[in-house]
XYZ file of C-alpha atoms in Angstrom:
716
model
C -64.636 25.336 23.483
C -68.081 26.639 22.571
C -68.991 26.953 26.253
C -65.809 28.901 26.848
C -66.687 31.307 24.012
C -70.165 31.835 25.452
C -68.686 32.553 28.872
C -66.210 34.978 27.332
C -68.996 36.823 25.522
C -71.105 37.081 28.694
C -68.112 38.423 30.600
C -67.526 41.024 27.859
C -71.216 42.064 27.929
C -71.159 42.456 31.706
C -67.986 44.533 31.515
C -69.487 46.739 28.773
C -72.616 47.395 30.856
C -70.459 48.537 33.785
C -68.370 50.820 31.569
C -71.490 52.355 30.002
C -73.393 52.816 33.253
C -75.434 56.014 33.119
C -74.942 56.490 29.373
C -77.650 56.094 26.707
C -78.250 52.521 25.481
C -77.696 53.737 21.910
C -74.000 53.924 22.744
C -73.989 50.150 22.269
C -76.929 49.556 19.921
C -77.353 51.580 16.752
C -79.508 51.353 13.650
C -78.272 53.069 10.482
C -80.536 55.351 8.405
C -80.787 52.365 6.050
C -82.466 50.397 8.838
C -79.517 48.043 9.386
C -79.002 47.065 13.013
C -75.342 47.470 13.971
C -74.063 45.399 16.871
C -71.375 46.690 19.221
C -69.228 43.603 18.611
C -68.722 41.227 15.681
C -66.986 37.863 15.984
C -66.111 34.904 13.769
C -69.602 33.547 14.452
C -70.988 36.317 12.228
C -69.091 34.869 9.269
C -70.258 31.281 9.574
C -73.206 31.536 7.147
C -71.643 33.912 4.604
C -71.300 32.457 1.099
C -68.466 34.625 -0.208
C -66.084 34.611 2.722
C -63.456 32.559 0.880
C -63.657 34.472 -2.428
C -60.456 35.762 -3.984
C -59.923 39.078 -5.810
C -60.719 38.865 -9.504
C -62.919 35.807 -9.014
C -66.702 35.456 -8.984
C -68.679 37.181 -7.491
C -65.898 39.812 -7.355
C -66.647 40.864 -3.782
C -62.921 41.463 -3.216
C -62.374 43.411 -6.425
C -62.710 43.061 -10.195
C -59.011 42.333 -10.753
C -56.769 39.703 -9.208
C -54.009 42.117 -8.207
C -56.056 45.317 -7.760
C -53.856 48.261 -6.678
C -50.873 46.010 -6.034
C -50.747 45.677 -9.829
C -52.037 49.107 -10.863
C -53.281 51.941 -8.646
C -56.652 53.570 -9.100
C -56.865 56.403 -11.652
C -56.751 59.901 -10.153
C -59.396 62.064 -11.802
C -60.475 65.627 -11.184
C -63.963 66.709 -12.214
C -63.619 70.200 -13.625
C -65.085 72.661 -16.054
C -65.904 76.337 -15.816
C -66.253 79.453 -17.923
C -64.996 78.981 -21.491
C -63.369 76.016 -23.220
C -60.106 77.956 -23.321
C -60.068 78.559 -19.529
C -60.925 74.929 -18.803
C -58.255 73.685 -21.216
C -55.628 75.675 -19.303
C -56.861 74.155 -16.037
C -56.754 70.637 -17.508
C -53.179 70.992 -18.745
C -51.975 72.292 -15.367
C -53.709 69.400 -13.591
C -52.146 66.820 -15.897
C -48.722 68.347 -15.312
C -49.325 67.991 -11.538
C -49.931 64.251 -11.584
C -53.562 63.845 -12.604
C -54.054 60.792 -14.860
C -57.499 61.305 -16.413
C -59.871 64.137 -17.298
C -63.460 64.481 -16.079
C -65.418 67.236 -17.791
C -68.157 69.274 -16.112
C -70.461 71.057 -18.568
C -72.528 74.126 -17.774
C -76.270 73.815 -17.252
C -77.139 75.442 -20.566
C -75.242 72.674 -22.356
C -76.772 69.971 -20.147
C -80.258 71.144 -20.987
C -79.636 71.408 -24.738
C -79.638 75.201 -25.058
C -77.140 77.345 -26.936
C -75.560 80.161 -24.978
C -77.688 82.774 -26.765
C -80.994 81.239 -25.630
C -83.039 83.577 -23.370
C -83.702 80.824 -20.794
C -80.006 80.459 -19.881
C -79.032 84.068 -19.202
C -77.630 83.253 -15.750
C -76.289 79.759 -16.432
C -73.710 80.054 -19.210
C -70.245 79.006 -18.006
C -71.308 79.167 -14.373
C -71.336 75.568 -13.080
C -69.252 74.040 -15.852
C -67.752 74.752 -19.237
C -69.944 76.189 -21.999
C -69.987 74.071 -25.172
C -72.047 75.272 -28.143
C -70.288 73.718 -31.162
C -67.474 71.366 -32.070
C -65.153 74.363 -32.204
C -65.567 74.730 -28.421
C -64.852 71.027 -27.996
C -61.676 71.314 -30.084
C -60.439 74.162 -27.888
C -61.335 72.179 -24.753
C -58.897 69.397 -25.729
C -56.286 71.502 -27.509
C -52.754 70.126 -26.950
C -54.212 67.135 -25.070
C -53.572 63.915 -27.063
C -56.908 62.122 -27.035
C -55.397 58.841 -28.252
C -53.672 58.319 -24.896
C -55.874 60.304 -22.503
C -58.863 58.799 -20.671
C -61.710 61.324 -20.769
C -64.835 61.124 -18.615
C -67.780 63.355 -19.494
C -70.693 63.936 -17.152
C -73.430 64.335 -19.734
C -76.921 62.891 -19.978
C -79.655 65.048 -21.526
C -77.413 66.377 -24.303
C -75.455 63.160 -24.666
C -75.957 62.985 -28.449
C -74.509 66.371 -29.475
C -71.754 66.278 -26.836
C -70.649 62.749 -27.709
C -70.743 63.641 -31.416
C -68.655 66.774 -30.808
C -66.087 64.769 -28.855
C -65.839 62.216 -31.689
C -65.528 64.862 -34.431
C -63.081 66.972 -32.396
C -60.901 63.881 -31.978
C -61.104 63.060 -35.693
C -60.060 66.592 -36.582
C -57.184 66.160 -34.127
C -56.251 63.028 -36.074
C -57.571 60.463 -33.568
C -60.124 57.896 -34.855
C -63.004 56.729 -32.597
C -61.466 53.292 -32.022
C -58.524 54.887 -30.187
C -60.644 56.952 -27.790
C -60.835 55.805 -24.174
C -62.930 57.061 -21.305
C -66.553 57.216 -20.218
C -69.716 59.123 -21.061
C -72.269 59.174 -18.234
C -75.328 58.677 -20.482
C -77.429 57.771 -17.420
C -80.776 59.416 -18.077
C -82.869 57.405 -15.617
C -81.252 58.967 -12.559
C -81.938 62.402 -14.078
C -85.663 61.741 -13.794
C -85.143 60.571 -10.217
C -82.856 63.223 -8.748
C -80.643 65.475 -10.873
C -83.223 66.681 -13.428
C -80.970 67.692 -16.321
C -83.188 65.727 -18.689
C -84.512 67.054 -21.993
C -86.786 64.460 -23.581
C -89.367 62.130 -21.940
C -88.216 58.759 -20.513
C -89.086 56.513 -23.466
C -87.236 58.406 -26.254
C -84.441 59.104 -23.772
C -83.955 55.359 -23.358
C -83.764 54.993 -27.138
C -80.951 57.565 -27.162
C -79.107 55.608 -24.451
C -79.363 52.438 -26.539
C -78.118 54.206 -29.686
C -75.051 55.533 -27.848
C -74.316 52.037 -26.503
C -74.742 50.563 -29.988
C -72.476 53.133 -31.668
C -69.782 52.701 -29.017
C -69.904 48.902 -29.231
C -69.313 49.100 -32.989
C -66.827 51.970 -33.264
C -65.285 52.679 -29.820
C -64.115 49.416 -28.228
C -62.040 51.196 -25.565
C -64.783 53.605 -24.507
C -67.382 53.079 -21.747
C -70.715 54.049 -23.279
C -72.520 54.531 -19.988
C -71.656 55.305 -16.367
C -74.588 54.280 -14.231
C -74.647 56.816 -11.445
C -75.658 56.492 -7.832
C -73.643 59.560 -6.862
C -76.438 62.001 -7.595
C -78.902 59.834 -5.677
C -76.740 60.135 -2.579
C -76.442 63.877 -3.146
C -80.247 64.075 -3.323
C -80.589 62.304 0.030
C -80.671 58.588 -0.786
C -79.520 56.189 1.888
C -76.677 53.809 1.066
C -79.134 50.993 0.393
C -81.280 53.163 -1.888
C -78.239 54.375 -3.822
C -77.000 50.816 -4.220
C -80.346 49.313 -5.227
C -81.597 52.022 -7.574
C -78.231 52.354 -9.310
C -78.098 48.651 -10.082
C -81.776 48.630 -11.075
C -80.942 51.434 -13.532
C -78.105 49.294 -14.872
C -80.453 46.379 -15.365
C -82.801 48.602 -17.363
C -79.973 49.800 -19.620
C -78.901 46.227 -20.287
C -82.423 45.382 -21.404
C -82.572 48.492 -23.598
C -79.351 47.483 -25.355
C -80.546 43.903 -25.798
C -83.846 45.134 -27.263
C -81.814 47.119 -29.815
C -80.363 43.825 -31.044
C -77.019 43.855 -29.240
C -75.474 40.739 -27.729
C -74.792 40.966 -23.992
C -71.059 40.385 -24.446
C -70.787 43.123 -27.086
C -71.477 45.926 -24.605
C -71.636 44.679 -20.992
C -67.818 44.640 -20.524
C -67.810 48.405 -21.225
C -70.545 49.319 -18.735
C -69.287 51.278 -15.748
C -70.771 52.624 -12.537
C -70.379 55.772 -10.455
C -70.979 55.891 -6.702
C -70.887 58.660 -4.146
C -68.840 58.091 -1.005
C -70.144 59.624 2.199
C -69.030 59.762 5.804
C -70.269 56.387 7.107
C -66.823 54.922 6.575
C -67.397 51.186 6.844
C -70.802 51.269 5.183
C -69.310 52.954 2.098
C -66.594 50.284 1.897
C -69.203 47.557 2.198
C -71.430 49.268 -0.389
C -68.850 48.923 -3.158
C -68.201 45.297 -2.248
C -71.961 44.580 -2.197
C -72.439 46.303 -5.554
C -70.053 43.894 -7.273
C -71.811 40.873 -5.756
C -75.317 42.007 -6.733
C -74.311 43.021 -10.275
C -72.672 39.657 -10.852
C -75.884 37.921 -9.804
C -78.117 40.201 -11.913
C -76.113 39.684 -15.116
C -76.295 35.892 -14.903
C -79.903 35.944 -16.174
C -78.592 37.098 -19.589
C -76.222 34.119 -19.944
C -73.004 36.011 -20.699
C -70.151 34.012 -22.222
C -67.478 36.596 -21.436
C -66.677 36.696 -17.677
C -65.981 40.452 -17.959
C -69.664 41.056 -18.754
C -70.562 40.380 -15.119
C -67.825 42.496 -13.518
C -68.873 45.800 -11.976
C -66.263 48.508 -12.469
C -66.779 51.844 -10.786
C -65.624 55.416 -10.520
C -66.225 57.117 -7.187
C -66.460 60.702 -6.007
C -66.299 61.940 -2.460
C -69.534 63.447 -1.218
C -70.573 66.960 -2.104
C -73.475 67.004 0.332
C -71.190 66.209 3.282
C -69.217 69.401 2.604
C -70.121 72.355 4.799
C -69.997 76.113 4.372
C -69.341 76.498 8.095
C -65.741 75.888 9.159
C -64.988 74.707 5.609
C -61.453 73.477 6.228
C -63.042 70.504 7.990
C -64.035 69.432 4.477
C -60.412 68.506 3.737
C -60.633 65.944 6.541
C -64.025 64.687 5.352
C -62.775 64.248 1.805
C -59.715 62.319 3.005
C -61.862 59.923 5.039
C -64.249 59.404 2.119
C -61.377 58.875 -0.322
C -59.956 56.158 1.916
C -63.353 54.437 2.040
C -63.540 54.419 -1.771
C -60.042 52.971 -2.025
C -60.621 50.288 0.611
C -63.866 49.429 -1.183
C -61.972 48.854 -4.448
C -62.836 51.751 -6.765
C -61.201 51.890 -10.212
C -60.924 55.682 -10.328
C -61.592 58.500 -7.897
C -62.394 62.197 -7.790
C -61.831 64.076 -4.533
C -63.925 67.196 -3.962
C -62.331 70.509 -3.077
C -63.036 71.898 0.383
C -64.727 75.075 -0.891
C -67.317 73.386 -3.125
C -70.096 73.956 -0.575
C -69.556 77.646 -1.278
C -68.598 78.046 -4.922
C -66.522 76.561 -7.739
C -63.117 75.347 -6.515
C -60.089 77.601 -6.787
C -56.693 76.494 -8.094
C -55.491 76.105 -4.485
C -58.445 74.044 -3.270
C -58.273 71.834 -6.388
C -54.555 71.322 -5.741
C -55.279 70.169 -2.169
C -58.049 67.846 -3.359
C -55.856 66.256 -6.020
C -52.889 65.931 -3.651
C -55.107 64.136 -1.144
C -55.104 61.238 -3.590
C -51.416 61.564 -4.379
C -50.550 61.352 -0.677
C -52.807 58.319 -0.203
C -51.376 56.646 -3.287
C -47.689 57.310 -2.672
C -47.186 57.740 1.084
C -49.575 55.401 2.910
C -48.747 52.039 1.279
C -52.517 51.549 1.140
C -52.170 50.024 -2.322
C -49.830 47.202 -1.283
C -52.514 44.779 -0.032
C -55.562 43.652 -2.015
C -58.867 44.199 -0.160
C -57.185 44.609 3.261
C -60.564 44.522 5.055
C -61.589 41.227 3.458
C -62.431 38.809 6.248
C -63.246 41.582 8.719
C -66.051 40.348 10.953
C -67.807 43.715 10.706
C -67.175 44.581 7.043
C -68.153 41.145 5.739
C -71.348 41.140 7.829
C -72.201 44.667 6.754
C -71.604 43.762 3.107
C -74.024 40.854 3.432
C -76.649 43.097 5.083
C -76.373 45.629 2.264
C -76.771 42.894 -0.349
C -79.917 41.619 1.349
C -81.522 45.047 1.836
C -80.673 46.291 -1.656
C -82.069 43.164 -3.281
C -85.410 43.846 -1.571
C -85.618 47.265 -3.255
C -84.507 45.867 -6.622
C -87.237 43.237 -6.392
C -89.753 45.979 -5.657
C -88.666 47.881 -8.787
C -88.863 44.702 -10.850
C -92.434 44.084 -9.660
C -93.330 47.528 -11.035
C -91.988 46.483 -14.448
C -88.441 47.808 -14.259
C -86.900 51.173 -13.497
C -88.462 53.166 -16.341
C -91.936 52.252 -15.127
C -90.911 52.725 -11.498
C -89.710 56.255 -12.309
C -92.972 57.060 -14.109
C -94.741 55.680 -11.023
C -92.640 58.062 -8.892
C -91.688 55.558 -6.203
C -87.858 55.872 -6.177
C -88.000 59.672 -6.238
C -90.457 59.746 -3.347
C -88.380 57.343 -1.270
C -85.224 59.408 -1.783
C -86.977 62.680 -0.914
C -88.351 61.143 2.278
C -84.833 60.020 3.251
C -83.482 63.508 2.577
C -86.139 65.093 4.809
C -85.401 62.647 7.634
C -81.667 63.315 7.398
C -82.160 67.082 7.504
C -84.411 66.740 10.548
C -81.752 64.652 12.320
C -79.166 67.346 11.624
C -81.466 70.208 12.657
C -82.323 68.367 15.885
C -78.647 67.688 16.589
C -79.114 63.900 16.483
C -76.625 63.632 13.619
C -73.532 65.670 14.420
C -71.879 67.793 11.750
C -68.740 69.353 13.200
C -68.740 73.123 12.850
C -72.426 73.226 11.891
C -74.559 71.922 14.754
C -71.747 71.236 17.221
C -68.266 72.635 17.916
C -69.079 75.803 15.971
C -66.500 78.529 15.470
C -67.229 81.806 17.312
C -66.766 83.599 13.983
C -66.172 82.509 10.405
C -63.294 83.735 8.255
C -63.910 84.473 4.591
C -62.000 82.281 2.179
C -60.901 83.089 -1.336
C -63.464 82.033 -3.934
C -63.552 81.614 -7.685
C -66.121 83.993 -9.157
C -67.078 83.525 -12.809
C -68.403 86.601 -14.595
C -71.293 84.916 -16.319
C -72.110 87.940 -18.476
C -68.616 88.027 -19.993
C -68.649 84.286 -20.717
C -72.071 84.471 -22.352
C -71.025 87.425 -24.513
C -67.923 85.503 -25.657
C -69.955 82.398 -26.497
C -72.572 84.361 -28.431
C -69.875 86.008 -30.547
C -68.372 82.585 -31.355
C -71.798 81.224 -32.292
C -72.440 84.136 -34.655
C -69.053 83.615 -36.302
C -69.633 79.881 -36.860
C -73.135 80.398 -38.232
C -71.812 82.973 -40.652
C -68.927 80.827 -41.911
C -70.557 77.373 -42.157
C -72.389 75.903 -45.161
C -75.912 76.737 -44.010
C -77.709 74.472 -46.501
C -75.551 71.473 -45.591
C -76.130 72.133 -41.882
C -79.903 72.447 -42.294
C -80.071 69.244 -44.360
C -78.154 67.321 -41.704
C -80.603 68.565 -39.056
C -83.602 67.567 -41.207
C -82.122 64.085 -41.584
C -81.733 63.926 -37.808
C -85.425 64.758 -37.342
C -86.375 62.071 -39.881
C -84.129 59.595 -38.075
C -85.908 60.382 -34.802
C -89.274 59.790 -36.507
C -88.451 56.531 -38.270
C -86.012 54.910 -35.866
C -84.180 53.418 -38.854
C -80.769 54.998 -38.274
C -78.524 55.379 -35.255
C -79.040 58.877 -33.823
C -75.407 59.307 -32.782
C -74.330 58.555 -36.359
C -76.690 61.264 -37.614
C -75.508 63.706 -34.941
C -71.881 63.212 -35.980
C -72.829 64.308 -39.500
C -74.662 67.386 -38.164
C -71.765 68.308 -35.869
C -69.317 68.028 -38.760
C -71.495 70.566 -40.589
C -71.130 72.811 -37.504
C -74.629 72.368 -36.093
C -74.855 73.573 -32.488
C -76.035 71.824 -29.323
C -79.254 73.840 -29.371
C -79.959 73.179 -33.043
C -79.455 69.426 -32.648
C -81.721 69.432 -29.583
C -84.405 71.372 -31.469
C -84.263 68.883 -34.351
C -84.917 66.008 -31.933
C -87.465 67.933 -29.891
C -89.717 68.222 -32.968
C -90.314 64.476 -32.602
C -89.615 63.675 -28.957
C -90.974 66.877 -27.279
C -89.391 68.426 -24.149
C -90.214 66.773 -20.849
C -91.810 68.846 -18.082
C -92.085 67.312 -14.633
C -95.035 68.147 -12.412
C -93.734 69.613 -9.121
C -94.697 67.531 -6.106
C -93.652 67.627 -2.485
C -94.002 65.205 0.381
C -95.490 66.121 3.757
C -95.295 64.946 7.334
C -91.826 63.380 7.145
C -89.832 66.315 8.535
C -92.413 67.221 11.173
C -92.667 63.611 12.371
C -89.059 63.795 13.546
C -90.038 66.710 15.831
C -93.110 65.073 17.371
C -93.348 66.281 20.976
C -90.483 68.784 20.573
C -91.239 71.968 22.552
C -89.098 74.229 20.375
C -90.823 73.023 17.209
C -94.248 73.549 18.789
C -93.205 77.101 19.692
C -92.389 77.900 16.054
C -95.675 76.348 14.933
C -97.396 78.624 17.472
C -95.584 81.635 15.951
C -96.963 80.610 12.568
C -100.479 80.320 13.991
C -100.084 83.747 15.607
C -99.187 85.255 12.237
C -102.270 83.610 10.723
C -104.509 85.137 13.381
C -102.995 88.596 12.854
C -102.928 88.433 9.028
C -106.144 86.493 8.535
C -104.410 83.643 6.713
C -101.373 81.447 7.054
C -97.991 82.638 5.729
C -97.691 81.570 2.095
C -94.338 80.905 0.421
C -93.391 80.087 -3.159
C -90.291 77.886 -3.157
C -88.622 78.159 -6.552
C -85.583 77.279 -8.601
C -84.463 79.802 -11.201
C -82.545 78.988 -14.370
C -81.475 75.522 -15.438
C -80.320 74.242 -12.040
C -82.114 70.927 -11.523
C -80.676 70.081 -8.088
C -83.875 70.355 -6.072
C -82.992 68.594 -2.810
C -82.832 71.882 -0.888
C -86.059 73.211 -2.400
C -87.923 69.982 -1.678
C -86.705 69.855 1.948
C -87.702 73.479 2.533
C -91.111 72.850 0.986
C -91.889 69.854 3.193
C -90.391 71.356 6.363
C -92.205 74.694 6.025
C -95.478 72.901 5.295
C -95.038 70.855 8.489
C -94.284 74.055 10.414
C -97.585 75.550 9.244
C -96.875 77.552 6.090
C -98.939 77.281 2.928
C -96.331 76.195 0.391
C -96.337 76.476 -3.383
C -93.527 74.555 -5.075
C -92.679 76.101 -8.411
C -91.725 73.996 -11.432
C -88.064 73.512 -12.249
C -86.267 75.772 -14.721
C -88.351 78.903 -14.152
C -87.287 82.270 -15.508
C -87.500 85.242 -13.118
C -90.565 86.553 -14.948
C -92.342 83.178 -14.683
C -91.618 82.927 -10.950
C -92.790 86.489 -10.317
C -96.006 85.862 -12.250
C -96.727 82.688 -10.270
C -96.045 84.472 -6.975
C -98.502 87.258 -7.818
C -101.190 84.886 -9.093
C -100.922 82.757 -5.938
C -100.871 85.830 -3.660
C -97.842 84.650 -1.673
C -96.206 86.572 1.137
C -92.698 85.667 0.092
C -90.563 83.820 -2.452
C -87.814 81.488 -1.311
C -85.189 81.071 -4.033
C -83.078 77.935 -3.759
C -79.716 78.407 -5.481
C -76.913 75.922 -6.037
C -75.395 76.628 -9.438
C -74.137 80.163 -8.852
C -76.623 82.092 -10.996
C -78.107 84.022 -8.064
C -76.300 87.300 -8.816
C -77.939 87.433 -12.246
C -81.343 85.833 -11.699
C -82.414 87.030 -8.232
C -82.103 90.765 -9.058
C -84.090 90.053 -12.235
C -86.792 88.402 -10.111
C -87.010 91.464 -7.854
C -87.216 93.740 -10.901
C -90.067 91.605 -12.275
C -91.960 91.904 -8.983
C -91.595 95.686 -9.154
C -92.871 95.650 -12.716
C -95.939 93.752 -11.526
C -96.389 96.220 -8.622
C -95.728 93.405 -6.147
C -92.857 94.911 -4.154
C -94.605 93.762 -0.964
C -93.634 90.143 -1.720
C -90.463 89.430 0.224
C -87.619 87.573 -1.481
C -85.288 85.353 0.547
C -82.492 83.131 -0.740
C -80.991 79.873 0.447
C -78.412 77.367 -0.713
C -74.875 77.611 -2.027
C -74.295 81.362 -1.856
C -70.858 82.707 -0.869
C -70.938 85.171 2.026
C -69.089 87.587 -0.282
C -72.317 87.841 -2.307
C -74.581 88.651 0.652
C -74.097 92.426 0.535
C -74.722 92.481 -3.217
C -77.977 90.535 -2.893
C -79.116 92.628 0.076
C -78.478 95.807 -1.896
C -80.739 94.443 -4.634
C -83.598 93.919 -2.184
C -83.157 90.380 -0.822
C -84.667 90.314 2.679
C -82.639 87.417 4.109
C -80.071 84.815 3.060
C -79.768 81.339 4.556
C -76.559 79.500 3.695
C -75.775 75.770 3.863
C -76.169 74.390 7.366
C -78.959 76.779 8.329
C -81.318 75.311 10.931
C -84.700 75.197 9.165
C -86.998 75.846 12.168
C -84.811 78.804 13.146
C -85.054 80.150 9.567
C -88.848 79.762 9.627
C -89.047 81.695 12.896
C -86.869 84.436 11.435
C -89.090 84.673 8.358
C -92.249 84.959 10.500
C -90.645 87.896 12.325
C -89.680 89.517 9.001
C -93.261 89.249 7.765
C -94.702 90.626 11.015
C -92.296 93.566 10.895
C -92.945 94.249 7.210
C -96.721 94.254 7.713
C -96.643 96.157 11.019
C -98.585 93.369 12.686
C -98.686 93.145 16.453
């Protein structure tokens, strides 16, 4: 029988070689970006040495799902991540979504709130209400959930840096609605470690930030038994460019660090571990994403065993998933509906507990009512029309999926071991290793796309001859900010100022001594109508505000183009400019406002450096005046503004005005990132020299910029 199988396999291989004659060998042999070798054929032989092949759903190590019946017993929860403008506008959106079949709420907060600033702070002029809902006080939070019964509504809140005031405002808003903390259900993200790695909406340094995480876990364990006190997020790692293995490993390593933080605060493993949850991004490598969720449950089960849990639920990984934002394209955007559907199916087949599907226009701007409706209905169709929920783990036993799951477990455990050797994730983050690895992966991926090695339909292949404009949601940031400032003034006038100030002083003392739970103290301050900014300031007096040192990698992007004639031509254009100008072209790559998503800025910085530019990478969270000052001091030829959070219409004109004030009008300003084409004319009228939207080929953009500089300077 064995001989027969060997003969059969040889006959198949011979037949495959004939069929593939004249085609590249990679058609049969492929290695993923994670470094996993994928065979063209998997058979039962690939399952012979796998330990978990006979596992059942709901049984250790939970490879086939955390519950015995999975969706056959209860379908996944349909969530929609939303928040924009004011609390009132977002509340209306929430209530419409719930009436249309949505089962849980996921709140997106604006960047001012994330970074602990009130709406009247001068550093957030362009950010208020733009990429999420503005929350300044508990009165905003009460409006946000008006006519939404919090005792029977699961609420997820994506909040990390400002987790203390936001969590406190949610608790007090619920109490004033008549709902005690013990009846609240849902999840707070509270995952600060990944902020230092990729998303950057941190406030305080790592060590005090970890104390805050532990205090939130402790408070929730005591007072909110139905609430998940942390959602350990890999999603933002994937968005920043992490491979599937990196996302898997670093997310679970973060989880391990949070467990240790809670244990060091005196909590028993079984008092909090059953309420830990995870959050993964789901990209376009369909089978790998399915295997990733299965591998995550296996690894987490193994990691938790070292803490000797008595409750089996302490070792079960439960996860929310969101379809990829970075896979969405500005070009031919209706393709994004297809991408989101594929990704949603991968999350479901992998066994997610809840799911958010992105809207097709999110590579351009905030989703409209129509695009949100399509995104939500994608899940409704999958849940009610496909019968996908009838069978538990339908790909269990698949030769390919089981083998891929095992490969992911093995590769992720190598990275986790590496983090552990550095002393855990907090020390690894301070060391900078995970961040560097993710940025290198992002640069490699962008190079593959720019070279056409990784196909993105409508972007680098099968492009439309012309693009149609689509309707977009445009938030008037100035109106929102004015509204919020008026509300703040009203609350500060009407509150008991002495009581508020005393509560804030007690919060500062609590931060100094460590004797009281900080979330407890924040609840008291919120009840006295202290604002997000005031609570942050009270903590900042002790903890300080963290400022990362900007760093960029080099050589990774250029290495992908080694020997490429087109790339050498653009490098020659750069050298020609240097000979004409007397120095190399110098660019300041900057982020303005409170947008911490720096993947695009980092990729541009490394790619342009490899092309031959001198590159200055500005620090995060610059104001227009700070960026202009740095550009003048460094004598740059141009500023490249990377925008993702929609503040470009406010902040970029301010930057150009600052350059004029400094008599530096000769410094060109170009913009890149998530900028709707409808805004191009406005930005051009304000003096922006060029705009490069999502999907722009970087070498082509560099060549265009060289020509702009030569024309501007009349060089020949």
